[in-house]
Coordinates of C-alpha atoms in Angstrom, one line a residue:
Chain A
M832 CA -23.8 6.7 -16.4
A833 CA -27.2 5.4 -17.2
G834 CA -29.8 8.2 -18.3
M835 CA -26.9 10.6 -19.0
P836 CA -27.6 12.7 -22.1
K837 CA -25.4 11.8 -25.2
N838 CA -23.8 15.1 -25.2
A839 CA -22.8 15.0 -21.4
V840 CA -19.2 16.1 -20.6
A841 CA -17.2 15.7 -17.3
I842 CA -14.4 17.3 -15.6
G843 CA -11.5 15.0 -15.2
V844 CA -8.9 15.9 -12.5
D845 CA -5.4 14.2 -12.4
I846 CA -3.8 15.0 -9.1
G847 CA -0.1 14.7 -9.2
G848 CA 3.0 15.4 -7.0
T849 CA 4.1 18.3 -8.9
S850 CA 1.0 19.6 -10.8
V851 CA -3.1 19.1 -10.7
K852 CA -4.2 18.8 -14.3
L853 CA -7.8 19.3 -15.3
G854 CA -9.9 18.8 -18.5
L855 CA -13.3 19.3 -19.8
V856 CA -13.9 15.7 -21.4
D857 CA -16.8 14.8 -23.8
S858 CA -18.5 11.7 -24.0
K859 CA -15.9 10.3 -26.8
G860 CA -13.0 10.9 -24.4
R861 CA -11.9 14.3 -26.2
I862 CA -10.4 17.2 -24.2
L863 CA -12.3 20.2 -24.8
A864 CA -10.4 22.5 -22.5
R865 CA -7.7 22.3 -20.0
E866 CA -6.5 23.8 -16.6
T867 CA -3.5 23.1 -14.6
F868 CA -2.0 24.5 -11.6
Q869 CA 1.1 23.6 -9.5
S870 CA 1.0 21.4 -6.7
G871 CA 4.0 20.2 -4.9
R872 CA 5.3 19.8 -1.2
S873 CA 4.9 23.5 -0.6
S874 CA 1.2 23.6 -1.5
G875 CA -0.9 22.9 1.6
R876 CA -4.3 21.1 1.1
E877 CA -6.4 24.4 1.2
T878 CA -4.1 25.9 -1.6
I879 CA -5.0 22.8 -3.7
L880 CA -8.7 22.9 -2.9
A881 CA -8.6 26.5 -3.8
G882 CA -7.0 25.9 -6.9
L883 CA -9.3 23.1 -7.8
S884 CA -12.2 25.3 -7.3
A885 CA -11.0 27.9 -9.6
C886 CA -10.2 25.8 -12.2
V887 CA -13.5 23.6 -12.0
G888 CA -15.5 27.0 -12.2
R889 CA -13.7 28.0 -15.4
L890 CA -14.3 24.4 -17.1
A891 CA -17.7 24.4 -16.1
A892 CA -18.4 27.9 -17.2
E893 CA -17.0 26.5 -20.6
A894 CA -19.4 23.7 -20.6
R895 CA -22.1 26.2 -20.1
R896 CA -20.7 28.5 -23.0
R897 CA -21.1 25.3 -25.4
K898 CA -24.3 24.5 -24.0
L899 CA -23.0 20.8 -23.0
P900 CA -24.5 19.1 -19.6
L901 CA -21.9 18.7 -17.2
A902 CA -22.2 15.2 -15.5
G903 CA -19.7 16.0 -12.8
I904 CA -16.2 15.7 -11.6
G905 CA -14.0 12.6 -11.7
I906 CA -10.8 12.6 -9.7
G907 CA -8.0 10.2 -10.0
A908 CA -6.1 10.1 -6.8
P909 CA -2.4 9.5 -6.2
G910 CA -2.7 7.3 -3.1
P911 CA -4.9 5.1 -0.9
I912 CA -8.6 6.3 -0.8
D913 CA -12.1 4.9 0.3
V914 CA -13.9 4.9 -3.1
E915 CA -17.1 4.3 -1.6
R916 CA -17.2 7.5 0.5
G917 CA -14.8 9.5 -1.5
I918 CA -12.1 9.9 1.4
V919 CA -8.4 10.4 0.8
Y920 CA -6.6 8.3 3.3
F921 CA -3.5 10.3 2.5
F922 CA -1.3 11.3 -0.6
P923 CA 2.5 9.9 -0.4
N924 CA 3.9 13.0 -2.2
L925 CA 1.7 16.0 -0.8
P926 CA 1.1 16.9 2.7
G927 CA -1.7 17.7 4.9
W928 CA -4.5 15.3 3.1
K929 CA -4.9 12.8 5.8
N930 CA -8.4 11.4 6.0
T931 CA -9.8 14.3 3.8
P932 CA -13.7 13.8 2.8
L933 CA -12.6 15.2 -0.7
K934 CA -16.0 14.2 -2.2
K935 CA -17.8 15.6 0.4
I936 CA -16.1 18.9 0.5
L937 CA -16.2 19.5 -3.2
E938 CA -19.8 18.5 -3.8
K939 CA -20.9 21.0 -1.1
K940 CA -18.5 23.6 -2.6
L941 CA -19.1 23.0 -6.3
H942 CA -22.8 21.7 -6.3
M943 CA -22.2 18.7 -8.7
P944 CA -21.5 14.8 -8.3
V945 CA -17.9 13.9 -7.6
R946 CA -16.3 10.6 -7.9
L947 CA -12.9 9.6 -6.6
D948 CA -10.9 6.6 -7.6
N949 CA -7.1 5.7 -7.5
D950 CA -5.3 7.0 -10.5
A951 CA -4.4 3.3 -11.9
N952 CA -8.1 2.5 -11.7
A953 CA -9.0 5.8 -13.6
M954 CA -6.3 5.2 -16.0
A955 CA -7.8 1.4 -16.7
L956 CA -11.2 2.7 -17.3
G957 CA -10.0 5.5 -19.5
E958 CA -8.1 3.1 -21.6
F959 CA -11.0 0.6 -21.6
T960 CA -13.5 3.4 -22.5
F961 CA -11.8 5.7 -24.7
G962 CA -8.3 4.2 -25.5
A963 CA -6.5 1.0 -26.6
G964 CA -9.4 -1.2 -25.0
K965 CA -12.4 0.6 -26.3
G966 CA -15.0 -1.8 -27.0
V967 CA -13.6 -4.3 -25.0
S968 CA -15.4 -5.2 -21.9
D969 CA -12.9 -7.4 -19.7
G970 CA -9.4 -6.9 -19.2
L971 CA -6.6 -5.2 -17.3
A972 CA -4.7 -2.4 -17.4
L973 CA -1.1 -1.9 -15.9
T974 CA 1.0 1.4 -15.5
L975 CA 4.6 0.7 -15.3
G976 CA 6.4 3.5 -13.6
T977 CA 8.3 4.0 -10.4
G978 CA 5.6 1.5 -9.1
V979 CA 3.1 -0.5 -11.0
G980 CA -0.5 0.5 -10.6
G981 CA -3.2 -1.6 -12.2
G982 CA -7.0 -1.5 -12.7
I983 CA -9.4 -4.5 -13.7
V984 CA -12.3 -3.8 -16.0
L985 CA -15.2 -6.7 -15.8
G986 CA -18.3 -6.1 -18.0
G987 CA -17.1 -2.7 -19.0
K988 CA -16.8 -1.5 -15.2
L989 CA -14.1 -1.2 -12.8
F990 CA -13.7 -4.2 -10.5
H991 CA -13.0 -2.7 -7.2
G992 CA -13.8 -5.9 -4.9
P993 CA -16.3 -5.7 -1.9
A994 CA -14.0 -3.7 0.5
Y995 CA -12.7 -1.6 -2.6
S996 CA -9.2 -2.8 -2.4
A997 CA -9.0 -5.0 -5.4
A998 CA -6.6 -4.8 -8.6
E999 CA -3.5 -4.1 -6.8
I1000 CA -1.7 -5.9 -9.6
G1001 CA 1.8 -4.5 -9.0
H1002 CA 1.7 -6.5 -5.8
L1003 CA 1.2 -9.9 -7.2
V1004 CA 3.8 -12.1 -5.9
I1005 CA 6.0 -13.7 -8.9
N1006 CA 9.1 -14.9 -6.6
E1007 CA 8.3 -15.5 -2.7
D1008 CA 12.1 -15.4 -2.4
G1009 CA 12.5 -12.3 -4.6
P1010 CA 13.5 -8.7 -3.6
R1011 CA 11.7 -6.8 -0.8
C1012 CA 8.8 -4.5 -2.0
G1013 CA 7.7 -1.3 -0.5
C1014 CA 4.5 -3.1 0.4
G1015 CA 6.3 -5.3 2.9
N1016 CA 5.9 -8.5 0.8
N1017 CA 8.8 -9.9 -1.5
G1018 CA 9.1 -10.6 -5.0
C1019 CA 6.0 -8.5 -6.1
I1020 CA 5.6 -7.7 -9.8
E1021 CA 6.7 -4.1 -8.8
T1022 CA 10.1 -5.2 -7.6
Y1023 CA 10.7 -6.6 -11.0
V1024 CA 9.5 -3.9 -13.7
G1025 CA 9.3 -0.9 -11.3
N1026 CA 11.7 1.9 -12.6
S1027 CA 13.7 1.7 -9.2
Y1028 CA 14.5 -2.1 -10.0
F1029 CA 15.5 -1.4 -13.6
A1030 CA 18.0 1.2 -12.6
R1031 CA 19.4 -0.8 -9.8
E1032 CA 19.5 -4.1 -11.6
V1033 CA 21.2 -2.4 -14.5
R1034 CA 23.8 -0.9 -12.2
R1035 CA 24.5 -4.1 -10.5
R1036 CA 24.9 -6.0 -13.8
L1037 CA 27.1 -3.3 -15.3
D1038 CA 29.4 -3.4 -12.0
A1039 CA 29.3 -7.2 -12.4
G1040 CA 31.1 -6.9 -15.8
E1041 CA 28.6 -6.8 -18.4
K1042 CA 29.9 -4.9 -21.4
S1043 CA 27.3 -2.1 -22.6
V1044 CA 27.4 1.3 -24.3
L1045 CA 25.7 2.3 -21.0
K1046 CA 28.9 2.2 -19.3
K1047 CA 30.3 4.9 -21.5
W1048 CA 27.2 7.0 -21.2
L1049 CA 27.2 6.6 -17.4
A1050 CA 31.0 7.8 -17.2
E1051 CA 29.8 10.8 -19.5
G1052 CA 27.4 11.8 -16.8
K1053 CA 24.2 10.5 -18.1
E1054 CA 21.6 9.3 -15.6
L1055 CA 20.5 5.5 -15.5
S1056 CA 17.0 5.0 -16.3
P1057 CA 14.8 2.9 -18.4
Y1058 CA 14.9 5.5 -21.0
L1059 CA 18.6 5.4 -21.3
T1060 CA 18.7 1.4 -21.4
W1061 CA 16.1 1.7 -24.3
Q1062 CA 18.3 4.1 -26.1
A1063 CA 21.1 1.7 -25.7
A1064 CA 18.9 -1.1 -27.0
Q1065 CA 17.7 0.9 -29.9
K1066 CA 21.3 1.1 -30.8
G1067 CA 21.7 -2.6 -30.9
D1068 CA 23.5 -3.0 -27.5
A1069 CA 23.4 -6.6 -26.5
F1070 CA 23.3 -6.1 -23.0
A1071 CA 20.5 -3.7 -23.1
C1072 CA 18.3 -5.6 -25.4
R1073 CA 18.7 -9.0 -23.2
F1074 CA 17.8 -6.6 -20.2
W1075 CA 14.5 -5.4 -21.8
E1076 CA 13.5 -8.9 -23.1
E1077 CA 14.2 -10.5 -19.7
T1078 CA 12.3 -7.6 -17.9
G1079 CA 9.4 -8.3 -20.4
A1080 CA 9.7 -11.8 -19.5
H1081 CA 9.3 -11.3 -15.8
L1082 CA 6.0 -9.4 -16.2
G1083 CA 4.7 -12.0 -18.7
T1084 CA 5.3 -14.8 -16.2
A1085 CA 3.2 -12.7 -13.6
L1086 CA 0.6 -12.0 -16.3
A1087 CA 0.6 -15.6 -17.2
G1088 CA -0.9 -16.2 -13.8
L1089 CA -3.3 -13.5 -14.0
V1090 CA -4.4 -14.7 -17.5
N1091 CA -5.1 -18.1 -15.7
I1092 CA -7.1 -16.5 -12.8
L1093 CA -9.1 -13.6 -14.9
N1094 CA -9.0 -14.6 -18.5
P1095 CA -8.8 -11.2 -19.7
S1096 CA -9.7 -10.3 -23.4
L1097 CA -6.9 -7.7 -23.4
I1098 CA -3.9 -6.5 -21.2
V1099 CA -3.2 -2.6 -21.8
L1100 CA 0.1 -1.6 -20.6
G1101 CA 1.2 1.9 -20.0
G1102 CA 4.0 4.0 -19.1
G1103 CA 7.3 4.5 -20.7
I1104 CA 8.8 1.1 -20.9
A1105 CA 5.6 -0.5 -22.4
Q1106 CA 6.3 1.7 -25.7
D1107 CA 8.9 -0.7 -26.5
K1108 CA 7.4 -3.2 -28.7
P1109 CA 9.9 -5.4 -30.5
R1110 CA 11.8 -6.3 -27.3
F1111 CA 9.7 -5.6 -24.2
L1112 CA 6.1 -6.1 -25.5
A1113 CA 7.0 -9.1 -27.5
S1114 CA 8.8 -10.6 -24.5
V1115 CA 5.6 -10.3 -22.5
V1116 CA 3.4 -12.0 -25.0
R1117 CA 5.8 -14.9 -25.5
A1118 CA 5.9 -15.6 -21.9
I1119 CA 2.1 -15.3 -21.6
R1120 CA 1.8 -17.7 -24.7
R1121 CA 4.4 -20.3 -23.1
K1122 CA 3.0 -20.3 -19.5
A1123 CA -0.7 -19.5 -19.4
F1124 CA -3.3 -22.2 -20.3
P1125 CA -3.8 -22.4 -24.1
I1126 CA -7.4 -21.3 -24.3
A1127 CA -6.8 -18.2 -21.9
A1128 CA -3.6 -17.4 -23.6
R1129 CA -4.9 -17.6 -27.1
S1130 CA -7.8 -15.4 -26.1
V1131 CA -5.8 -12.6 -24.7
K1132 CA -4.1 -9.5 -26.5
V1133 CA -1.4 -7.3 -25.0
V1134 CA -1.3 -3.6 -26.3
P1135 CA 0.4 -0.4 -25.3
A1136 CA -1.6 2.2 -23.9
K1137 CA -3.1 5.0 -26.0
L1138 CA -4.0 7.9 -24.0
G1139 CA -0.5 8.7 -22.9
T1140 CA -0.2 11.9 -20.6
D1141 CA -3.8 12.6 -20.9
A1142 CA -4.6 9.2 -19.5
G1143 CA -5.3 10.8 -16.1
I1144 CA -7.4 13.5 -17.2
I1145 CA -9.5 11.3 -19.6
G1146 CA -9.7 8.3 -17.3
S1147 CA -10.8 10.4 -14.1
A1148 CA -13.5 11.9 -16.6
A1149 CA -14.7 8.3 -17.4
L1150 CA -15.4 7.7 -13.7
V1151 CA -18.2 10.1 -14.1
L1152 CA -19.1 9.5 -17.8
V1153 CA -19.3 5.6 -17.8
Chain B
M334 CA -32.3 -19.5 -11.5
A335 CA -34.7 -16.6 -11.8
G336 CA -38.4 -17.6 -11.6
M337 CA -37.6 -21.0 -10.2
P338 CA -40.1 -22.3 -7.9
K339 CA -38.9 -22.2 -4.1
N340 CA -39.3 -26.1 -3.7
A341 CA -37.3 -26.8 -7.0
V342 CA -34.8 -29.7 -6.8
A343 CA -32.0 -30.7 -9.0
I344 CA -29.7 -33.6 -9.8
G345 CA -26.0 -33.0 -9.1
V346 CA -23.6 -35.4 -10.9
D347 CA -20.0 -35.8 -9.7
I348 CA -18.0 -37.6 -12.2
G349 CA -14.9 -39.1 -10.7
G350 CA -12.1 -41.5 -12.0
T351 CA -13.5 -44.5 -9.9
S352 CA -17.1 -43.6 -9.6
V353 CA -20.0 -41.4 -10.7
K354 CA -21.8 -40.1 -7.8
L355 CA -25.4 -38.6 -8.2
G356 CA -27.9 -36.8 -5.8
L357 CA -31.3 -35.3 -5.8
V358 CA -30.7 -31.9 -4.1
D359 CA -33.2 -29.5 -2.6
S360 CA -32.9 -25.7 -2.7
K361 CA -31.5 -25.7 0.7
G362 CA -28.4 -27.8 -0.5
R363 CA -29.9 -31.0 1.1
I364 CA -29.4 -34.5 -0.6
L365 CA -32.9 -36.2 -0.8
A366 CA -31.6 -39.3 -2.4
R367 CA -28.4 -40.7 -3.9
E368 CA -27.4 -42.9 -6.7
T369 CA -23.7 -44.1 -7.6
F370 CA -22.2 -46.5 -10.2
Q371 CA -18.6 -47.4 -11.1
S372 CA -16.7 -45.5 -13.7
G373 CA -13.1 -46.3 -14.1
R374 CA -10.7 -46.9 -17.1
S375 CA -12.6 -50.1 -18.1
S376 CA -15.9 -48.2 -18.6
G377 CA -16.4 -47.0 -21.8
R378 CA -18.3 -43.5 -22.7
E379 CA -21.4 -45.4 -23.7
T380 CA -21.4 -47.5 -20.4
I381 CA -21.2 -44.4 -18.4
L382 CA -23.7 -42.5 -20.5
A383 CA -26.0 -45.4 -19.9
G384 CA -25.3 -45.5 -16.0
L385 CA -26.0 -41.8 -16.1
S386 CA -29.5 -42.1 -17.7
A387 CA -30.5 -44.9 -15.5
C388 CA -29.7 -43.1 -12.3
V389 CA -31.0 -39.7 -13.4
G390 CA -34.2 -41.7 -14.2
R391 CA -34.6 -42.9 -10.7
L392 CA -33.7 -39.6 -9.0
A393 CA -36.3 -38.0 -11.5
A394 CA -38.9 -40.5 -10.6
E395 CA -38.1 -39.8 -7.0
A396 CA -38.6 -36.1 -7.4
R397 CA -41.9 -36.8 -9.1
R398 CA -42.8 -39.1 -6.2
R399 CA -42.2 -36.1 -3.7
K400 CA -44.2 -33.6 -6.0
L401 CA -40.8 -31.6 -6.3
P402 CA -40.2 -29.7 -9.5
L403 CA -37.0 -30.8 -11.1
A404 CA -35.0 -27.7 -12.5
G405 CA -32.6 -30.0 -14.2
I406 CA -29.1 -31.7 -14.1
G407 CA -25.8 -29.9 -13.0
I408 CA -22.4 -31.9 -13.9
G409 CA -19.1 -31.1 -12.2
A410 CA -16.5 -32.5 -14.9
P411 CA -13.1 -33.7 -14.1
G412 CA -11.4 -32.1 -17.1
P413 CA -11.2 -29.3 -19.3
I414 CA -14.6 -28.5 -20.7
D415 CA -16.4 -25.6 -22.9
V416 CA -18.8 -24.3 -20.2
E417 CA -20.7 -22.3 -22.7
R418 CA -21.6 -25.1 -25.2
G419 CA -21.4 -28.0 -22.4
I420 CA -18.7 -29.9 -24.2
V421 CA -16.1 -32.3 -22.7
Y422 CA -12.8 -31.7 -24.4
F423 CA -11.5 -34.8 -22.5
F424 CA -11.1 -36.6 -19.2
P425 CA -7.7 -37.2 -18.1
N426 CA -8.7 -40.3 -16.2
L427 CA -11.5 -41.9 -18.4
P428 CA -11.1 -42.9 -22.1
G429 CA -13.1 -42.2 -25.0
W430 CA -14.6 -38.7 -24.2
K431 CA -12.8 -36.4 -26.4
N432 CA -14.9 -33.6 -27.7
T433 CA -18.3 -35.1 -26.3
P434 CA -21.1 -32.7 -26.5
L435 CA -22.4 -33.9 -23.2
K436 CA -24.9 -31.3 -22.5
K437 CA -26.7 -31.9 -25.9
I438 CA -26.7 -35.7 -25.6
L439 CA -28.2 -35.7 -22.2
E440 CA -30.7 -32.9 -22.8
K441 CA -32.1 -34.8 -25.9
K442 CA -32.2 -38.2 -24.0
L443 CA -33.4 -36.9 -20.7
H444 CA -35.4 -33.9 -21.6
M445 CA -34.2 -31.4 -19.1
P446 CA -31.8 -28.6 -18.9
V447 CA -28.1 -29.6 -18.2
R448 CA -25.5 -27.3 -17.1
L449 CA -21.7 -28.7 -17.2
D450 CA -18.8 -26.9 -15.1
N451 CA -15.4 -28.0 -14.0
D452 CA -15.5 -29.7 -10.8
A453 CA -13.7 -26.9 -9.0
N454 CA -16.0 -24.5 -10.0
A455 CA -18.9 -26.7 -9.1
M456 CA -17.3 -27.0 -5.5
A457 CA -16.8 -23.3 -5.2
L458 CA -20.4 -22.5 -6.2
G459 CA -21.7 -25.2 -3.8
E460 CA -19.7 -24.0 -0.8
F461 CA -20.8 -20.4 -1.5
T462 CA -24.5 -21.3 -1.7
F463 CA -25.0 -23.8 0.7
G464 CA -21.5 -24.5 2.6
A465 CA -19.1 -22.5 4.3
G466 CA -19.5 -19.4 2.2
K467 CA -23.3 -19.4 2.6
G468 CA -24.4 -15.8 2.5
V469 CA -21.2 -14.3 1.2
S470 CA -21.3 -13.1 -2.2
D471 CA -17.7 -12.6 -3.1
G472 CA -14.8 -15.2 -2.5
L473 CA -12.5 -17.8 -3.9
A474 CA -12.7 -21.6 -3.1
L475 CA -9.5 -23.9 -3.6
T476 CA -9.6 -27.7 -3.6
L477 CA -6.1 -28.9 -2.5
G478 CA -5.6 -32.3 -3.6
T479 CA -3.3 -34.2 -6.2
G480 CA -3.9 -30.7 -8.0
V481 CA -5.0 -27.5 -6.9
G482 CA -8.5 -26.5 -8.3
G483 CA -10.3 -23.4 -7.8
G484 CA -13.3 -21.2 -8.4
I485 CA -14.1 -17.6 -8.1
V486 CA -17.5 -16.2 -7.1
L487 CA -18.3 -12.5 -7.6
G488 CA -21.8 -11.3 -6.9
G489 CA -23.0 -14.7 -6.0
K490 CA -22.2 -16.1 -9.2
L491 CA -19.3 -18.1 -10.8
F492 CA -16.7 -15.9 -12.5
H493 CA -15.7 -17.8 -15.8
G494 CA -14.2 -15.0 -17.6
P495 CA -14.9 -13.9 -21.4
A496 CA -13.5 -17.2 -22.8
Y497 CA -14.6 -19.4 -19.9
S498 CA -11.3 -20.2 -18.7
A499 CA -10.9 -18.2 -15.5
A500 CA -10.0 -19.3 -12.1
E501 CA -7.1 -21.8 -12.5
I502 CA -5.8 -20.6 -9.3
G503 CA -3.8 -23.4 -8.8
H504 CA -1.7 -22.2 -11.7
L505 CA -0.9 -18.8 -10.2
V506 CA 2.8 -18.5 -10.2
I507 CA 4.3 -18.0 -6.8
N508 CA 8.1 -18.6 -7.7
E509 CA 9.1 -18.3 -11.3
D510 CA 12.3 -20.0 -10.5
G511 CA 10.1 -22.8 -8.7
P512 CA 9.5 -26.7 -9.5
R513 CA 8.2 -27.5 -12.7
C514 CA 4.3 -27.7 -13.0
G515 CA 2.4 -30.1 -15.1
C516 CA 0.9 -27.1 -17.0
G517 CA 4.2 -26.2 -18.4
N518 CA 5.0 -23.1 -16.1
N519 CA 7.1 -23.1 -13.2
G520 CA 6.2 -22.5 -9.4
C521 CA 2.7 -22.7 -10.0
I522 CA 0.8 -22.8 -6.4
E523 CA 0.1 -26.4 -7.2
T524 CA 3.5 -27.2 -7.3
Y525 CA 4.0 -26.1 -3.5
V526 CA 0.7 -27.5 -2.2
G527 CA -0.5 -30.3 -4.2
N528 CA -0.3 -33.9 -2.7
S529 CA 2.6 -35.0 -4.9
Y530 CA 4.8 -32.1 -3.9
F531 CA 4.0 -32.8 -0.2
A532 CA 5.0 -36.6 -0.7
R533 CA 8.3 -35.7 -2.6
E534 CA 9.3 -32.7 -0.5
V535 CA 8.8 -34.8 2.8
R536 CA 10.7 -37.7 1.4
R537 CA 13.5 -35.4 0.2
R538 CA 14.0 -33.8 3.5
L539 CA 13.7 -37.2 5.4
D540 CA 16.6 -38.3 3.1
A541 CA 18.6 -35.2 3.6
G542 CA 18.7 -36.1 7.5
E543 CA 15.7 -34.6 9.0
K544 CA 14.7 -36.5 12.3
S545 CA 11.0 -37.6 12.4
V546 CA 8.7 -40.3 13.3
L547 CA 7.9 -40.4 9.7
K548 CA 11.3 -42.4 8.9
K549 CA 10.2 -45.2 11.5
W550 CA 6.5 -45.3 9.8
L551 CA 7.7 -45.4 6.4
A552 CA 10.5 -48.2 7.4
E553 CA 7.3 -50.2 8.8
G554 CA 5.9 -49.8 5.2
K555 CA 3.3 -47.0 5.8
E556 CA 2.9 -44.9 2.6
L557 CA 3.9 -41.3 2.7
S558 CA 0.9 -38.9 2.2
P559 CA -0.4 -35.7 3.7
Y560 CA -2.6 -37.6 6.0
L561 CA 0.7 -39.7 7.4
T562 CA 2.4 -36.4 7.9
W563 CA -0.7 -34.8 9.7
Q564 CA -0.7 -37.8 11.8
A565 CA 2.9 -37.4 12.8
A566 CA 2.2 -33.8 13.4
Q567 CA -0.9 -34.7 15.7
K568 CA 1.9 -36.7 17.8
G569 CA 4.0 -33.5 18.1
D570 CA 6.5 -34.3 15.7
A571 CA 8.5 -31.3 15.2
F572 CA 9.4 -31.8 11.5
A573 CA 6.1 -32.6 10.4
C574 CA 4.5 -29.5 12.2
R575 CA 7.2 -27.4 10.6
F576 CA 6.4 -28.8 7.3
W577 CA 2.6 -28.1 7.6
E578 CA 3.3 -24.6 8.7
E579 CA 5.6 -23.8 5.8
T580 CA 3.1 -25.5 3.3
G581 CA 0.7 -23.1 4.7
A582 CA 2.9 -20.1 4.4
H583 CA 3.4 -21.0 0.7
L584 CA -0.3 -21.0 0.0
G585 CA -0.8 -17.9 2.0
T586 CA 1.9 -16.1 0.0
A587 CA 0.1 -16.9 -3.1
L588 CA -3.4 -16.1 -1.6
A589 CA -1.9 -12.7 -0.5
G590 CA -1.4 -11.9 -3.9
L591 CA -4.8 -12.9 -4.8
V592 CA -6.1 -11.0 -2.0
N593 CA -4.5 -8.0 -3.5
I594 CA -6.0 -8.6 -6.9
L595 CA -9.6 -9.6 -6.0
N596 CA -10.2 -8.5 -2.4
P597 CA -12.1 -11.7 -1.6
S598 CA -14.6 -11.3 1.7
L599 CA -13.9 -15.2 2.1
I600 CA -11.5 -18.0 0.9
V601 CA -12.8 -21.5 1.3
L602 CA -10.2 -24.1 1.6
G603 CA -11.2 -27.8 0.6
G604 CA -9.5 -31.0 0.7
G605 CA -7.7 -33.1 3.4
I606 CA -4.8 -30.7 4.3
A607 CA -7.0 -27.7 4.7
Q608 CA -8.8 -29.5 7.9
D609 CA -5.5 -28.8 9.8
K610 CA -6.5 -25.8 11.4
P611 CA -3.8 -25.2 14.2
R612 CA -1.0 -25.5 11.7
F613 CA -1.7 -25.3 8.1
L614 CA -4.8 -23.1 8.1
A615 CA -3.3 -20.7 10.7
S616 CA -0.1 -20.2 8.9
V617 CA -2.1 -19.4 5.6
V618 CA -3.9 -16.8 7.5
R619 CA -0.7 -15.2 9.1
A620 CA 0.9 -15.1 5.6
I621 CA -1.8 -13.4 4.2
R622 CA -2.1 -10.9 7.1
R623 CA 1.6 -10.2 6.9
K624 CA 1.9 -10.0 2.9
A625 CA -1.6 -8.5 1.7
F626 CA -2.2 -4.9 1.8
P627 CA -4.0 -4.1 5.1
I628 CA -7.6 -3.3 4.1
A629 CA -8.0 -6.2 1.8
A630 CA -6.1 -8.6 4.6
R631 CA -8.4 -7.5 7.0
S632 CA -11.5 -8.0 5.1
V633 CA -10.6 -11.6 4.1
K634 CA -11.6 -14.7 6.4
V635 CA -10.1 -18.1 5.5
V636 CA -12.1 -21.2 6.4
P637 CA -12.1 -24.9 5.7
A638 CA -14.7 -26.0 3.3
K639 CA -18.1 -27.7 4.9
L640 CA -19.5 -30.0 2.3
G641 CA -16.6 -32.5 2.6
T642 CA -17.2 -35.6 0.0
D643 CA -20.9 -34.3 -0.9
A644 CA -19.2 -31.1 -2.3
G645 CA -19.2 -32.6 -5.9
I646 CA -22.9 -33.5 -5.8
I647 CA -24.1 -30.4 -4.1
G648 CA -21.9 -28.0 -6.1
S649 CA -23.1 -29.6 -9.3
A650 CA -26.7 -29.4 -8.5
A651 CA -26.0 -25.8 -7.3
L652 CA -25.1 -25.1 -11.2
V653 CA -28.8 -25.5 -12.0
L654 CA -30.2 -24.3 -8.5
V655 CA -28.4 -20.9 -8.4

């Protein structure tokens, strides 16, 4: 933030469906101290608010002990929010949060500035500030998981759009006749690279007669997941390798369109499946090179995310530090 | 431009495949004087440059006569260009322009600032400055014609992307298994709403047995075009109406994705087919409402372009005036 001391720190809060993770993060994106507590369906809103206050109190004390100025609290929220006013519309996996003015509640209770954004945006800002996109001012970040979240960074800042609902990259349509998506549309990116697609489609093809070591593993009781498929690919299983490449090509096709629209300098891909460079990432890049306009295609790099499981904490802190 | 006098005027140049149109445009987007000359395949580059100089000379004299300060020349170019350096890579429909440093040539010859951009960007800026998007700072404009061009306006300015190759909205993919596009990809928006798709697909369906007054008209020697199909729809021809609605739905699906990504306040649609409000435009809007995220879908309006055939001149002048 403009005018912030160089040694300013912030508290980053990553609210998840099973736990809430907090960190005291310095201006270089390093986590100086951590706190965590359980959330989960049984925790009511008040329990989580109390947990947040206690953890923030301890981290603020740690900042004081280190004589570091605390700039505020950044929160990455796992659901739709009003970024401008800091209101949680609801959390899909946590009960009791409907229309909670979280920013107002915490600012009143904790006497420091609070910024709220969705977790995919926070992750994007974190990667472009401290991670794989450090020093790059224009680009996209996608988190590939159960769903596909995304953030757009323009001129070093998150792009929210005038109604604060931009950057839903997972819901760009790549096939209007494609599979039904949870958002109500068909053929969104998410329906082609989300974890549930992955498992369902691998299963379908195995049932249709594809030969693969996965059949044996599944018969042994292993659970079908992107990770299991990746293990098969690592062993040279032809079906698994092909499936990874094909998934990368789907994502690459979608990204080629986005490259034509946004001309990003960098695309950061987070989540387990993005760590597979030789097959998945290479296939993404091939599709972009082949399908986007040459100038835009040449000017974009695609890299895996760097911040790993700390992306939520560091990205949320970046909401306050940038 | 910052610091420009309120009564500043600019010369807008619309370079087309058959003629070059110029206008002296004031700060309210009104055309005070016009010039035009033939271009076309037989005109070499030097002929066109000479024509440009002569016309600019007369329009500059007109500005002097009216005692209006002339801010410069804006040019909308019908082909790929280097916006930053003002270089024409080539013009698909005019020979001899390969790698022409047009900005440099004209600034040296005419002693005033020259700005070059592609014609779709110029049109977008014109509409958001003086036309259907006047007063709106964030949105998209698409020109639906043989191809589909587009421009993105963010914070009242054209969004070019770091390598100046953003906003190729016509080449967003809506069906990766769709028809081959001239750009090398499959299923781009352009392949679903461009004029050539329109004619080809209408023909295919008529040949496949669709009943329509169009069959009679074609037998009478009329040429198949979006306009002819529109005339049929105006007469209540069921096939033609359905086709217009379906085309709108294709575009709306693509725009729903873009609405999820960019969260525009306004989408301006230019070109003949966008003037069909009850079928085409209504269908576009229905698809966006149904397929984009509710907040983003609610916050976007879709309107036809306003500047009509003057969009090129006025939009090009806006490159200098904004």
